[in-house]
Short mmCIF file of C-alpha atoms and ligand atoms in Angstrom, two decimals:
data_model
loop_
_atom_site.label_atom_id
_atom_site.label_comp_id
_atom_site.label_asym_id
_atom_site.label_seq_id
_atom_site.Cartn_x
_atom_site.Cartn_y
_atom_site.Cartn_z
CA UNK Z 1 94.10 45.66 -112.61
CA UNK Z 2 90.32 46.00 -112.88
CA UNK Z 3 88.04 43.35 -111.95
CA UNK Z 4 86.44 43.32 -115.55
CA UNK Z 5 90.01 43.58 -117.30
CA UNK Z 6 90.48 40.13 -119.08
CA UNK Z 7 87.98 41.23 -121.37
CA UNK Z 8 90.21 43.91 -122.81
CA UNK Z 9 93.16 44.52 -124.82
CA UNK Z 10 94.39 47.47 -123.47
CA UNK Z 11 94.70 49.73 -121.11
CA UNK Z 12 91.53 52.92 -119.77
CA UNK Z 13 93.35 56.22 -120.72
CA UNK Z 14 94.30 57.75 -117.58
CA UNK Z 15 92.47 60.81 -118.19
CA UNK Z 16 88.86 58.68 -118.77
CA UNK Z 17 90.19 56.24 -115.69
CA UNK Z 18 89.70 59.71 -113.46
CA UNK Z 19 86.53 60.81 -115.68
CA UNK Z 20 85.14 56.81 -114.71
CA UNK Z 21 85.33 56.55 -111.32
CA UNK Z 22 83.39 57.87 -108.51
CA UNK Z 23 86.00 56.67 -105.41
CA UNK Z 24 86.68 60.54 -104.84
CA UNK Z 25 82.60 60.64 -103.33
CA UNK Z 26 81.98 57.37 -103.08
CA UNK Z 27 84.26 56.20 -100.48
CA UNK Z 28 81.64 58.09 -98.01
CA UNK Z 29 79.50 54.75 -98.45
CA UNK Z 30 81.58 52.62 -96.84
CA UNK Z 31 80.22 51.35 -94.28
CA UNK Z 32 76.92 50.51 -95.94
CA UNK Z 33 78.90 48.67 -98.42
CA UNK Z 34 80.72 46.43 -96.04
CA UNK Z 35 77.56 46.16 -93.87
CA UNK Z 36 75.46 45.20 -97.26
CA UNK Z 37 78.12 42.56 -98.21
CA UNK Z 38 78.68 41.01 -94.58
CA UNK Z 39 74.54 40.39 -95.07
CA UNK Z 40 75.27 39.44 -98.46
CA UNK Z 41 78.08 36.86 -97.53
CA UNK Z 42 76.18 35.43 -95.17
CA UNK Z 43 73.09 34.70 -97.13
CA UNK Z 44 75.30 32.92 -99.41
CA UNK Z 45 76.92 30.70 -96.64
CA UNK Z 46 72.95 30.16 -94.97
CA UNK Z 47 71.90 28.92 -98.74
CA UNK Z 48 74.96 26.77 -99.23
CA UNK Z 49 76.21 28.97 -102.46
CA UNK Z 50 79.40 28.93 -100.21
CA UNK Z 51 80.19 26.97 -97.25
CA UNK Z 52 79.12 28.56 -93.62
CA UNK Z 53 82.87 28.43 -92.88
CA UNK Z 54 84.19 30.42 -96.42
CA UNK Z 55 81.19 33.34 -95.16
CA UNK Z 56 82.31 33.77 -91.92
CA UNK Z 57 85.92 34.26 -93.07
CA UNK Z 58 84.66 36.59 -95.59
CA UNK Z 59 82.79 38.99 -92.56
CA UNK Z 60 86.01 38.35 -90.77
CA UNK Z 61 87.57 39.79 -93.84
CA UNK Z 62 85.37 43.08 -94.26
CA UNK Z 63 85.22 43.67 -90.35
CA UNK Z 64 89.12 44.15 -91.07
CA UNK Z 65 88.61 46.44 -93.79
CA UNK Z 66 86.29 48.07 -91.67
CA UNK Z 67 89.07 48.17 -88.62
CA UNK Z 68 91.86 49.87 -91.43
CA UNK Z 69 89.60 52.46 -92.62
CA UNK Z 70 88.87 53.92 -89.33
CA UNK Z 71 92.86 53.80 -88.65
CA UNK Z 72 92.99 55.34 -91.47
CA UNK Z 73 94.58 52.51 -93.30
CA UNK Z 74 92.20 51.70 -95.89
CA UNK Z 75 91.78 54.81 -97.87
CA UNK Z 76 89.96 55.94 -101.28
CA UNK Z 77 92.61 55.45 -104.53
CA UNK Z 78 91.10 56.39 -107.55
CA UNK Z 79 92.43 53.44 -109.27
CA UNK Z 80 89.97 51.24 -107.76
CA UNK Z 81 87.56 53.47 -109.85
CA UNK Z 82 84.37 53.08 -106.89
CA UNK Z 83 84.25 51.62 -102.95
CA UNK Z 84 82.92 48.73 -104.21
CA UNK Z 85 85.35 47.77 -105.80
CA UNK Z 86 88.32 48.81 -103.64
CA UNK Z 87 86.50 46.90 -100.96
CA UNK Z 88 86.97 43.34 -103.15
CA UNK Z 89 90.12 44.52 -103.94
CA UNK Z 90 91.10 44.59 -100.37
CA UNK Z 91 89.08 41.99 -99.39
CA UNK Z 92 91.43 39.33 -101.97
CA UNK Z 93 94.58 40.50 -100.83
CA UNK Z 94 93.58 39.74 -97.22
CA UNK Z 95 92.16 36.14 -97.97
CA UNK Z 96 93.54 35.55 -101.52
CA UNK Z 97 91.11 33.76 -103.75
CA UNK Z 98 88.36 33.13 -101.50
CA UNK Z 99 88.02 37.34 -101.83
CA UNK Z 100 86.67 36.81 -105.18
CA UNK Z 101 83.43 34.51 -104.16
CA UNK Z 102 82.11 37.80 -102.47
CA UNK Z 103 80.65 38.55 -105.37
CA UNK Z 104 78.68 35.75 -106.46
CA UNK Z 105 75.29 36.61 -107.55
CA UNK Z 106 75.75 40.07 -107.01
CA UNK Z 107 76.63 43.01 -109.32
CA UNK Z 108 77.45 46.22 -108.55
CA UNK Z 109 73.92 47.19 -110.13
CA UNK Z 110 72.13 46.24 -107.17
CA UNK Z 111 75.09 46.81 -104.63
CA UNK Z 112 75.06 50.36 -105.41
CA UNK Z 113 71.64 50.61 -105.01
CA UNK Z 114 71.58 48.57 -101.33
CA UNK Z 115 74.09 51.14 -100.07
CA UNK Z 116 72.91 54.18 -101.49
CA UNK Z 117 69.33 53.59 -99.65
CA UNK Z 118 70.91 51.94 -96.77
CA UNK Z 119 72.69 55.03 -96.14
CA UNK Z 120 69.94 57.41 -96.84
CA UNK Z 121 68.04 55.47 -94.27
CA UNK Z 122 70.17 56.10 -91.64
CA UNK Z 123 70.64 60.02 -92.74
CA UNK Z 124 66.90 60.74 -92.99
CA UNK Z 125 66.95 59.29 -88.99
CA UNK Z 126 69.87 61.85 -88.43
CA UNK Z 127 68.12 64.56 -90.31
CA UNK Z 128 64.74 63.77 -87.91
CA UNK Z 129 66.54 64.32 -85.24
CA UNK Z 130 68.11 67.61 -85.72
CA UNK Z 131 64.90 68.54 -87.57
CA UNK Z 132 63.34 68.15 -83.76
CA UNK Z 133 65.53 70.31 -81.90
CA UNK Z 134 65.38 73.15 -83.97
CA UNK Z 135 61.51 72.46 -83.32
CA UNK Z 136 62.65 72.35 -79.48
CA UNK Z 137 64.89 75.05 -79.82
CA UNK Z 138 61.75 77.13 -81.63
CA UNK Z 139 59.38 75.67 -78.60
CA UNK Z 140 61.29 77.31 -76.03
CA UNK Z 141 61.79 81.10 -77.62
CA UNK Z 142 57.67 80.64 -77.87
CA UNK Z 143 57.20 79.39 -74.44
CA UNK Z 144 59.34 82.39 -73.33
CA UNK Z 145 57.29 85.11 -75.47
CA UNK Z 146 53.39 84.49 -75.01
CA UNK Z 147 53.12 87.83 -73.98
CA UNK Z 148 55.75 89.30 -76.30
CA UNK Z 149 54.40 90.81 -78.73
CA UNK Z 150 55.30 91.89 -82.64
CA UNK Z 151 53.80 93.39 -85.62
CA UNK Z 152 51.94 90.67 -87.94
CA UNK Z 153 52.43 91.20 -92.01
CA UNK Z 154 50.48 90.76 -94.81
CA UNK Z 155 52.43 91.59 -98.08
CA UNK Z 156 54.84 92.93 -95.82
CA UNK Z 157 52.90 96.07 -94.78
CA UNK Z 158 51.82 96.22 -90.88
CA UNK Z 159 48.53 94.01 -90.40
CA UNK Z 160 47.62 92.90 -87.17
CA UNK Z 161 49.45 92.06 -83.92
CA UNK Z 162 50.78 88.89 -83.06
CA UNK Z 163 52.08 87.11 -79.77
CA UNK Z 164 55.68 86.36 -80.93
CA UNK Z 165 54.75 82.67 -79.40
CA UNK Z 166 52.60 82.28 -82.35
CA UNK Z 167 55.24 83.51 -84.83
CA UNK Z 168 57.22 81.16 -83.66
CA UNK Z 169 54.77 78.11 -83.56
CA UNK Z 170 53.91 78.37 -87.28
CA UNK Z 171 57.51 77.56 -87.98
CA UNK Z 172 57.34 74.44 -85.60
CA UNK Z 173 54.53 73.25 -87.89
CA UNK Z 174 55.94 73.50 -90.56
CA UNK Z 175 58.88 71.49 -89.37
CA UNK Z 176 57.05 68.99 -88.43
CA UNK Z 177 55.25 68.82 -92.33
CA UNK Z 178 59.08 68.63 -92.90
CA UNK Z 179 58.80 65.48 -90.52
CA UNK Z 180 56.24 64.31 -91.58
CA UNK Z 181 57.53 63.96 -95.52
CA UNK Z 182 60.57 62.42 -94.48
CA UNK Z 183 59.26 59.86 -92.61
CA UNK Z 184 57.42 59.13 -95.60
CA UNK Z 185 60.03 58.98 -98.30
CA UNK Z 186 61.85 56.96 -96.14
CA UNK Z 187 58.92 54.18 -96.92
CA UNK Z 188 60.12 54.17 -100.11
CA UNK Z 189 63.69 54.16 -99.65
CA UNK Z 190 63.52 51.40 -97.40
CA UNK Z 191 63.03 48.82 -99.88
CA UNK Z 192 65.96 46.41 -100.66
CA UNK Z 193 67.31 45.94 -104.30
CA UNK Z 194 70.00 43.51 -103.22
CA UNK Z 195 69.79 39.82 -105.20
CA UNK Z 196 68.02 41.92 -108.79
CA UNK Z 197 72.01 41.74 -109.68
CA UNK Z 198 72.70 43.67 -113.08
CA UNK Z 199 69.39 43.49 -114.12
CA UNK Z 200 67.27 39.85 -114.35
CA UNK Z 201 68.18 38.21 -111.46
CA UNK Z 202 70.77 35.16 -110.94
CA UNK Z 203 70.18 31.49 -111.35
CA UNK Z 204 71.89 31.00 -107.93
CA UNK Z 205 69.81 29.87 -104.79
CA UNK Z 206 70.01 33.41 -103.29
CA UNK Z 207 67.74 34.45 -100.43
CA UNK Z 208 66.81 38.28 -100.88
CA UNK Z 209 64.47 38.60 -98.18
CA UNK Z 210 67.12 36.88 -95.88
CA UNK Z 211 69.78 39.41 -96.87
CA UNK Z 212 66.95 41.98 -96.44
CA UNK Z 213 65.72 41.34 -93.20
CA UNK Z 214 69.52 41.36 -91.93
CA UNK Z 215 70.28 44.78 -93.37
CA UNK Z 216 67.17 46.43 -91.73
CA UNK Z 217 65.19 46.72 -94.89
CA UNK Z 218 61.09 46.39 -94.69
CA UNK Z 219 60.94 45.04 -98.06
CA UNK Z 220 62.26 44.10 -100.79
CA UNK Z 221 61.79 45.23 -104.85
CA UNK Z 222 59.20 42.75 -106.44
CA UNK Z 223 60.61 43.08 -110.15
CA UNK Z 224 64.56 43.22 -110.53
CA UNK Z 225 64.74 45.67 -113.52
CA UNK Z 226 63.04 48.40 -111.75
CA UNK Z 227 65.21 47.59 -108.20
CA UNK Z 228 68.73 48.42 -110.50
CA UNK Z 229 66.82 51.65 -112.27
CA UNK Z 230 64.83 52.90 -109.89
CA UNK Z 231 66.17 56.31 -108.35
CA UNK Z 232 62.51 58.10 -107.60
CA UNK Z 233 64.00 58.03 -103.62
CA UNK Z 234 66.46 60.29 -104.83
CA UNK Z 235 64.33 62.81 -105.66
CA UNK Z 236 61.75 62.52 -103.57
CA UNK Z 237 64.33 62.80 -100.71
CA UNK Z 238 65.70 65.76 -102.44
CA UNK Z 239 62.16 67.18 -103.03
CA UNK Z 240 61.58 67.12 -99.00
CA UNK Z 241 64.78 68.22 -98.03
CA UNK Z 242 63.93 71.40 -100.63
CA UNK Z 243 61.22 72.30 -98.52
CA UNK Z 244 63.31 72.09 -95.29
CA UNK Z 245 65.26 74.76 -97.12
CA UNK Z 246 62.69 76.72 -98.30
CA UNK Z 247 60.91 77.51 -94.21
CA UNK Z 248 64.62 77.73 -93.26
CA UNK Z 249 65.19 80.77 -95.85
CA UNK Z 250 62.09 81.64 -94.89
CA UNK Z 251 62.74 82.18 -91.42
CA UNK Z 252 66.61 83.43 -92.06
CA UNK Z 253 64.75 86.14 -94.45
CA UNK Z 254 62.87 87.23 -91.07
CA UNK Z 255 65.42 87.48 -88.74
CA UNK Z 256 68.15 89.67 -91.47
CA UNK Z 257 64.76 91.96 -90.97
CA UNK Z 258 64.01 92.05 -87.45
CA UNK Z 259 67.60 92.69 -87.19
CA UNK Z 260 68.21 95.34 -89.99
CA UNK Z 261 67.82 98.94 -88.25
CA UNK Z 262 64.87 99.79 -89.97
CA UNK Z 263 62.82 96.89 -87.96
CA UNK Z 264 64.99 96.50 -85.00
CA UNK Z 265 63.26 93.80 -83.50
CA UNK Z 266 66.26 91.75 -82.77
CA UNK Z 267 69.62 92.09 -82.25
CA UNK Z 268 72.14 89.28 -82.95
CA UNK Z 269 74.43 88.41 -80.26
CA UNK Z 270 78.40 88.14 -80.33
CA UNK Z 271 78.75 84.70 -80.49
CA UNK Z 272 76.22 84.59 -83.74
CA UNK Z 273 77.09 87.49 -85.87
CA UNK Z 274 80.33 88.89 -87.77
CA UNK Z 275 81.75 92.08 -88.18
CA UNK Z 276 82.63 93.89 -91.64
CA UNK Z 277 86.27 94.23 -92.81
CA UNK Z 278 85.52 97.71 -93.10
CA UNK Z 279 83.12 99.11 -91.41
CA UNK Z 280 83.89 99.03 -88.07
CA UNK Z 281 79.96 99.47 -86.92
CA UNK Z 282 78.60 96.86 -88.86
CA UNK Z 283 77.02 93.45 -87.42
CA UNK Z 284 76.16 91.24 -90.05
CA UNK Z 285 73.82 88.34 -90.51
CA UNK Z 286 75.49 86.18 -92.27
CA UNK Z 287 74.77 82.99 -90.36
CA UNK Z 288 71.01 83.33 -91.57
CA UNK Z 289 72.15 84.56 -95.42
CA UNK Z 290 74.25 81.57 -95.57
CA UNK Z 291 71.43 79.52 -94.68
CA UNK Z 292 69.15 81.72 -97.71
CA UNK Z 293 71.96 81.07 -99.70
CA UNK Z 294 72.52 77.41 -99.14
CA UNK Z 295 68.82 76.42 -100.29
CA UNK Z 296 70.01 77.49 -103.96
CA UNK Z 297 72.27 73.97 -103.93
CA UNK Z 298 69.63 72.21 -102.93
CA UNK Z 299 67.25 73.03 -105.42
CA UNK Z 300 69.53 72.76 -107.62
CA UNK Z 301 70.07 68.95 -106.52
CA UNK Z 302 66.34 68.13 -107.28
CA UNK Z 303 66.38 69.55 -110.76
CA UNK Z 304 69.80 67.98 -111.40
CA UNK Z 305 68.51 64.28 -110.37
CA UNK Z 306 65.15 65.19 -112.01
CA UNK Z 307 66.73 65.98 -115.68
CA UNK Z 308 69.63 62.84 -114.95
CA UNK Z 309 66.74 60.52 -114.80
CA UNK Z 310 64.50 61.51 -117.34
CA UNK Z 311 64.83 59.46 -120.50
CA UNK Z 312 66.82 56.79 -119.53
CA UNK Z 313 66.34 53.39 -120.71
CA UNK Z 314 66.28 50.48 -118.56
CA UNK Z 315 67.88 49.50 -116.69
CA UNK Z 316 71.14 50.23 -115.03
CA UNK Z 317 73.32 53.19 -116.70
CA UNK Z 318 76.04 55.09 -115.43
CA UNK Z 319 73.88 58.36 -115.40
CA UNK Z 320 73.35 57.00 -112.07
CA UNK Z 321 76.60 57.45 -110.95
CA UNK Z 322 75.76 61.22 -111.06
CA UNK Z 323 72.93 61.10 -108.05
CA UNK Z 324 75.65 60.29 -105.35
CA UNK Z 325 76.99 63.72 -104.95
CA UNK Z 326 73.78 64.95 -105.40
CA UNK Z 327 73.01 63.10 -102.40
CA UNK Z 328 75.74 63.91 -100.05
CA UNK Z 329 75.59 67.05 -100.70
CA UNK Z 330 71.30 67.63 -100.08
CA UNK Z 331 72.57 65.83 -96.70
CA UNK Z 332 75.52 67.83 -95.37
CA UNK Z 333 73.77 71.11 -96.06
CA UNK Z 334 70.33 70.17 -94.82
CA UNK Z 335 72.22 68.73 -91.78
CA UNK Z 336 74.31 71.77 -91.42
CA UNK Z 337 71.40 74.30 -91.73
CA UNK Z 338 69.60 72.98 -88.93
CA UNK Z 339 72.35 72.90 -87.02
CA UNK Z 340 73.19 75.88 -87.67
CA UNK Z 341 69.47 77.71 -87.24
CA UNK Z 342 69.30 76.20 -84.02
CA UNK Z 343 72.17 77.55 -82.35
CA UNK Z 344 70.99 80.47 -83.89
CA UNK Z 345 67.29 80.09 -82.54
CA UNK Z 346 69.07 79.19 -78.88
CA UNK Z 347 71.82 81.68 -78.83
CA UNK Z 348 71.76 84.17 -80.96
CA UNK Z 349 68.57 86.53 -80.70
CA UNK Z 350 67.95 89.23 -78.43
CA UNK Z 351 64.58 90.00 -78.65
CA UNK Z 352 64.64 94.37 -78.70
CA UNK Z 353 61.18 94.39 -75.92
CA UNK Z 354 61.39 98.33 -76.64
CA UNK Z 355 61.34 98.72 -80.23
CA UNK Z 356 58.89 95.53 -80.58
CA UNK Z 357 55.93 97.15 -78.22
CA UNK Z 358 56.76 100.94 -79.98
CA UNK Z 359 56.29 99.07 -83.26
CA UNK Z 360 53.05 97.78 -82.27
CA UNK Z 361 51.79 100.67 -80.62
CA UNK Z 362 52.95 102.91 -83.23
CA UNK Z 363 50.48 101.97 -86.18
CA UNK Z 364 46.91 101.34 -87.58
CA UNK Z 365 47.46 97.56 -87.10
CA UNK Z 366 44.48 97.29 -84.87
CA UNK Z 367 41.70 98.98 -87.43
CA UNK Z 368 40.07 95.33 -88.23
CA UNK Z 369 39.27 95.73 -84.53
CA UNK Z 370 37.52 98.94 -84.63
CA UNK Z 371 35.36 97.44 -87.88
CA UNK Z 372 34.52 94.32 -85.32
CA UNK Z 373 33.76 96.76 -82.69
CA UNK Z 374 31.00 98.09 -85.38
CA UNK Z 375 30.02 94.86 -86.11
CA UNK Z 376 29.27 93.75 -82.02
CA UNK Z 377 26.63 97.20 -82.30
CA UNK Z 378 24.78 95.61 -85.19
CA UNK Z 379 26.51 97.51 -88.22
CA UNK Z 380 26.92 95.17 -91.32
CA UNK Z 381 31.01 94.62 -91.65
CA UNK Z 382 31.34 96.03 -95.61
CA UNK Z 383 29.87 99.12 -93.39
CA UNK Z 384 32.26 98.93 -90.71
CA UNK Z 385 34.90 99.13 -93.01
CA UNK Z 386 34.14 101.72 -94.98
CA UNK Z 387 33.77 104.14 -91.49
CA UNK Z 388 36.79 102.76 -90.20
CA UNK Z 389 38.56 103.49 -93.69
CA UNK Z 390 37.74 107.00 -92.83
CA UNK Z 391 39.13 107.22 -89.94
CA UNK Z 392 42.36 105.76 -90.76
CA UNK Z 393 42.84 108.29 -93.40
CA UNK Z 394 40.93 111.36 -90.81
CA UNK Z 395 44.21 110.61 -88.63
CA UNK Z 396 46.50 110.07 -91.85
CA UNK Z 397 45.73 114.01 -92.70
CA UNK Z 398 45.71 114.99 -88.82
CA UNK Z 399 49.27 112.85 -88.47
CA UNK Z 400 48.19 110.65 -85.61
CA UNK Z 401 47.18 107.35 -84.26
CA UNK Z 402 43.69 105.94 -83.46
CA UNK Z 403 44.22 106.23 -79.60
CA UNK Z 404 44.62 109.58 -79.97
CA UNK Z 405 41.11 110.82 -81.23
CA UNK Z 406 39.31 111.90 -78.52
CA UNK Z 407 35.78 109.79 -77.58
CA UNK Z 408 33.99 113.26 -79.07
CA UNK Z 409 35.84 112.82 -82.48
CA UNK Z 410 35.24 109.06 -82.31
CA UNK Z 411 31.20 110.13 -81.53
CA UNK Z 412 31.64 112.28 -84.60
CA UNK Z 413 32.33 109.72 -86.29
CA UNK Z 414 29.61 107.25 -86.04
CA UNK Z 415 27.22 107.91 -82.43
CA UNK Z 416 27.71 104.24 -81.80
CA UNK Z 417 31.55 104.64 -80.61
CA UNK Z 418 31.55 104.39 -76.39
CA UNK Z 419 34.80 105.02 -73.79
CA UNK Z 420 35.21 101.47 -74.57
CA UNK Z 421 36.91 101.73 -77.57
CA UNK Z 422 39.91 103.15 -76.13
CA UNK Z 423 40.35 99.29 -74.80
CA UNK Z 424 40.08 97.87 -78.13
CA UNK Z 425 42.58 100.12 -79.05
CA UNK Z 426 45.38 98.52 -77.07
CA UNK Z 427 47.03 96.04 -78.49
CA UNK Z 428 47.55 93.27 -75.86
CA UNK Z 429 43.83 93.61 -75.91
CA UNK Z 430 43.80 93.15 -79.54
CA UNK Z 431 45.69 89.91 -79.50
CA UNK Z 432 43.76 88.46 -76.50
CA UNK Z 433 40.48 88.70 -78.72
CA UNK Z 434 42.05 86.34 -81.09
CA UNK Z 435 39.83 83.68 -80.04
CA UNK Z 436 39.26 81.96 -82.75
CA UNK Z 437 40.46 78.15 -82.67
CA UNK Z 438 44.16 78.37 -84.41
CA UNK Z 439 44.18 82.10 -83.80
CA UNK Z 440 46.92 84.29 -81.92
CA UNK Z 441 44.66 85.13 -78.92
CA UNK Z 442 47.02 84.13 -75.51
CA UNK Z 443 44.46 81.31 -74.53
CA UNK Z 444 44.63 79.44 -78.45
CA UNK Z 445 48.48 80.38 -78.35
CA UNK Z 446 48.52 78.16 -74.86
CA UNK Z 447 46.90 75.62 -76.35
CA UNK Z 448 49.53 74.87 -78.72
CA UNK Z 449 51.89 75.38 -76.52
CA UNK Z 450 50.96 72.63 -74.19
CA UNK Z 451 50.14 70.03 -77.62
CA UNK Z 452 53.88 70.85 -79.06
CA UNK Z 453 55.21 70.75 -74.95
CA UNK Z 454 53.47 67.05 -74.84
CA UNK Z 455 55.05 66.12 -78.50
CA UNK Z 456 58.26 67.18 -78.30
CA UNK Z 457 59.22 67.92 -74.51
CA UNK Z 458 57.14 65.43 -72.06
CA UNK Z 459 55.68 62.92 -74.15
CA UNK Z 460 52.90 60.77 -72.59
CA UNK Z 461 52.91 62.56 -69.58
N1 LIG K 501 79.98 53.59 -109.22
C1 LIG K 501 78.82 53.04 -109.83
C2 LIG K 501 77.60 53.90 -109.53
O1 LIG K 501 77.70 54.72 -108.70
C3 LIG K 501 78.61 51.65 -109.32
C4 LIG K 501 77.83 50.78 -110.23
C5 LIG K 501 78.62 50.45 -111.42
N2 LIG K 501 77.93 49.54 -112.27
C6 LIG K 501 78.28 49.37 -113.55
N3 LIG K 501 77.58 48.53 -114.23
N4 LIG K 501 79.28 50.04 -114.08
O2 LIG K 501 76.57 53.80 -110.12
#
């Protein structure tokens, strides 16, 4: 029997019955939805809609529906079409007709709404969290690697050399941009449509901001058509939790290359990397592919919600049903990502020290230096360049490295050169010399060590 049956003649066809409801995904918002209508019965037993003594045997009610789920008692049926629903449902046959004032001056318009951001509240806190221990997990492979050091890229050709601390620092920032947006869609999710009911309001006594206040909210929606049709959160939450994808498939993409054989920088250990079925050498990457992979959902999320929104008219409409899923599923994988990058991050790199100083010995990456060398003896730098363009290519044709022209073929070159270019030449020395504020040079790297230390590890110490 459906709550809004006497209306009709006959019967939903069982096929649009399934089609209808949303119980299947729904059910995942139960607690919200008995924690939004324990704040809701009570604000109607505070304002005297029903007496103090009917609300409290109401939250006695939906604390027992709350006991039965997690027994395992109460469980999604698809004939109660949503959880709302099946939570009235359950809540009459426990207390008989006193069940049915739960609803007064409510509709599912604005219940929906309470849980959905009620829940996404309390995910966006979850998704902080493990947002800030892949930052700590990140943190501690820098802290470790200062002096480690690793080709830097620039269209993915060799450019200059890095400390792998600063590498890894870039990516903390960015994570905490990823923070940073969160926190402030959350603003906006934290706003309380409860009391708007289908769509103008009630001509009961309600309280909202009571009800608000009680379920955590900082505010509540000042005009009750847009608190039923607004779904902006959705997206925007989507929208931030597409660029959490996009630096994690950005960093995944890095380590399948440091560990390909070609770069050989890293080498994934046992406990994160599988073998192939058939070849019996192979150790593949697929924790980070899945993690490349798994942004493609998420995108896909934002454009879905973006194109189920556009056009409607106000206020509620069932379109809306659609951004659940949507939803859930942003959250899992987001969630499951970062956990999964971290353990990665803590576990499952072994940094190759060989192959990463032979890459960075082994190339022209420190030619800007030569060109600054020119510049400290007074040459102009579009100069510099141009002499130090010809003697990248003078070693090209003679098949070897700066360091090994001799200080007469480097005097040949321009009289200026001294013996101590052979020190600019070494790469450790290279990366020191980064001094510039921001820049990879050891002392800057330290620097942001010790601010991202006092923010995520020791605050106010
Ligand atoms: N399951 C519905 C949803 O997710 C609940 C709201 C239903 N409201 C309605 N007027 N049919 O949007």
């Amino acid at each position: 029997m459906k709550t809004w049956s006497e209306r009709f003649e006959e019967g939903l066809n069982p096929f649009i019955e399934r089609f209808n409801a949303s119980i299947s995904f729904d059910f995942l918002l139960l607690e919200e939805d008995l924690d939004g209508s324990i704040a809701h019965a009570q604000m109607l037993g505070k304002t005297g809609i029903i007496s103090p003594e009917e609300a409290f045997q109401i939250e006695t009610g939906l604390e027992t529906i709350r006991r039965e789920a997690s027994q395992g008692i109460f469980k999604p049926d698809f004939l109660d079409e949503d959880v709302h629903t099946a939570v009235e449902k359950r809540l009459t046959t426990l207390l008989g007709p006193l069940g049915k004032k739960l609803h007064t001056g409510r509709s599912r318009n604005d219940q929906v709404g309470t849980d959905l951001r009620l829940w996404l509240c309390r995910r966006i806190d979850d998704l902080d969290s493990h947002l800030k221990c892949l930052q700590i997990a990140l943190f501690n492979k820098a802290e470790r690697n200062l002096f480690t050091l690793i080709p830097g890229y620039t269209h993915l050709q060799r450019a200059q050399p890095l400390s792998l601390a600063h590498h890894f620092l870039a990516y903390i920032e960015m994570i905490g941009r990823d923070r940073s947006r969160l926190s402030d869609v959350r603003e906006r999710v934290d706003i309380c449509p409860l009391g708007a009911a289908a769509l103008a309001g009630t001509s009961l006594p309600i309280d909202r901001v009571y009800t608000a206040k009680k379920l955590g909210f900082s505010n509540i929606y000042s005009n009750s058509l847009d608190a039923v049709s607004d779904r902006d959160f959705t997206v925007e939450f989507t929208a931030a939790a597409s660029l959490v994808m996009v630096h994690l498939s950005r960093l995944a993409e890095e380590i399948i290359l440091w560990s390909s054989e070609e770069f050989s920088f890293v080498s994934l250990t046992d406990r994160c990397s599988t073998g192939s079925s058939l070849m019996p050498q192979k150790k593949n990457p697929d924790v980070p592919e899945l993690i490349r992979g798994k942004s493609g959902r998420v995108f896909g999320h934002l454009q879905g919600l973006l194109t189920m929104s556009k056009g409607l008219p106000m206020a509620y409409n069932k379109d809306f049903q659609e951004d659940k899923e949507a939803i859930f599923d942003t959250y899992k994988t987001v969630s499951d990502c970062l956990k999964a990058m971290t353990i990665l991050i803590d576990e499952g790199l072994d940094f190759c020290e060989k192959s990463l100083s032979e890459a960075v010995e082994s190339d022209f990456s420190t030619a800007t230096d030569v060109a600054d060398y020119l510049v400290s003896k007074n040459i102009p730098f579009r100069e510099a360049y141009q002499i130090v363009g010809r003697i990248v290519r003078i070693c090209l044709s003679k098949e070897i490295l700066l360091k090994d022209l001799t200080l007469k073929e480097w005097k040949e070159i321009h009289s200026c050169f001294e013996k101590d270019i052979f020190e600019k030449l070494i790469p450790a020395n290279v990366v020191a010399g980064r001094i510039s504020e921001g820049g990879t040079g050891f002392n800057r790297v330290q620097e942001q060590l010790a601010k991202w230390r006092n923010e995520l590890i020791s605050p106010n110490q």
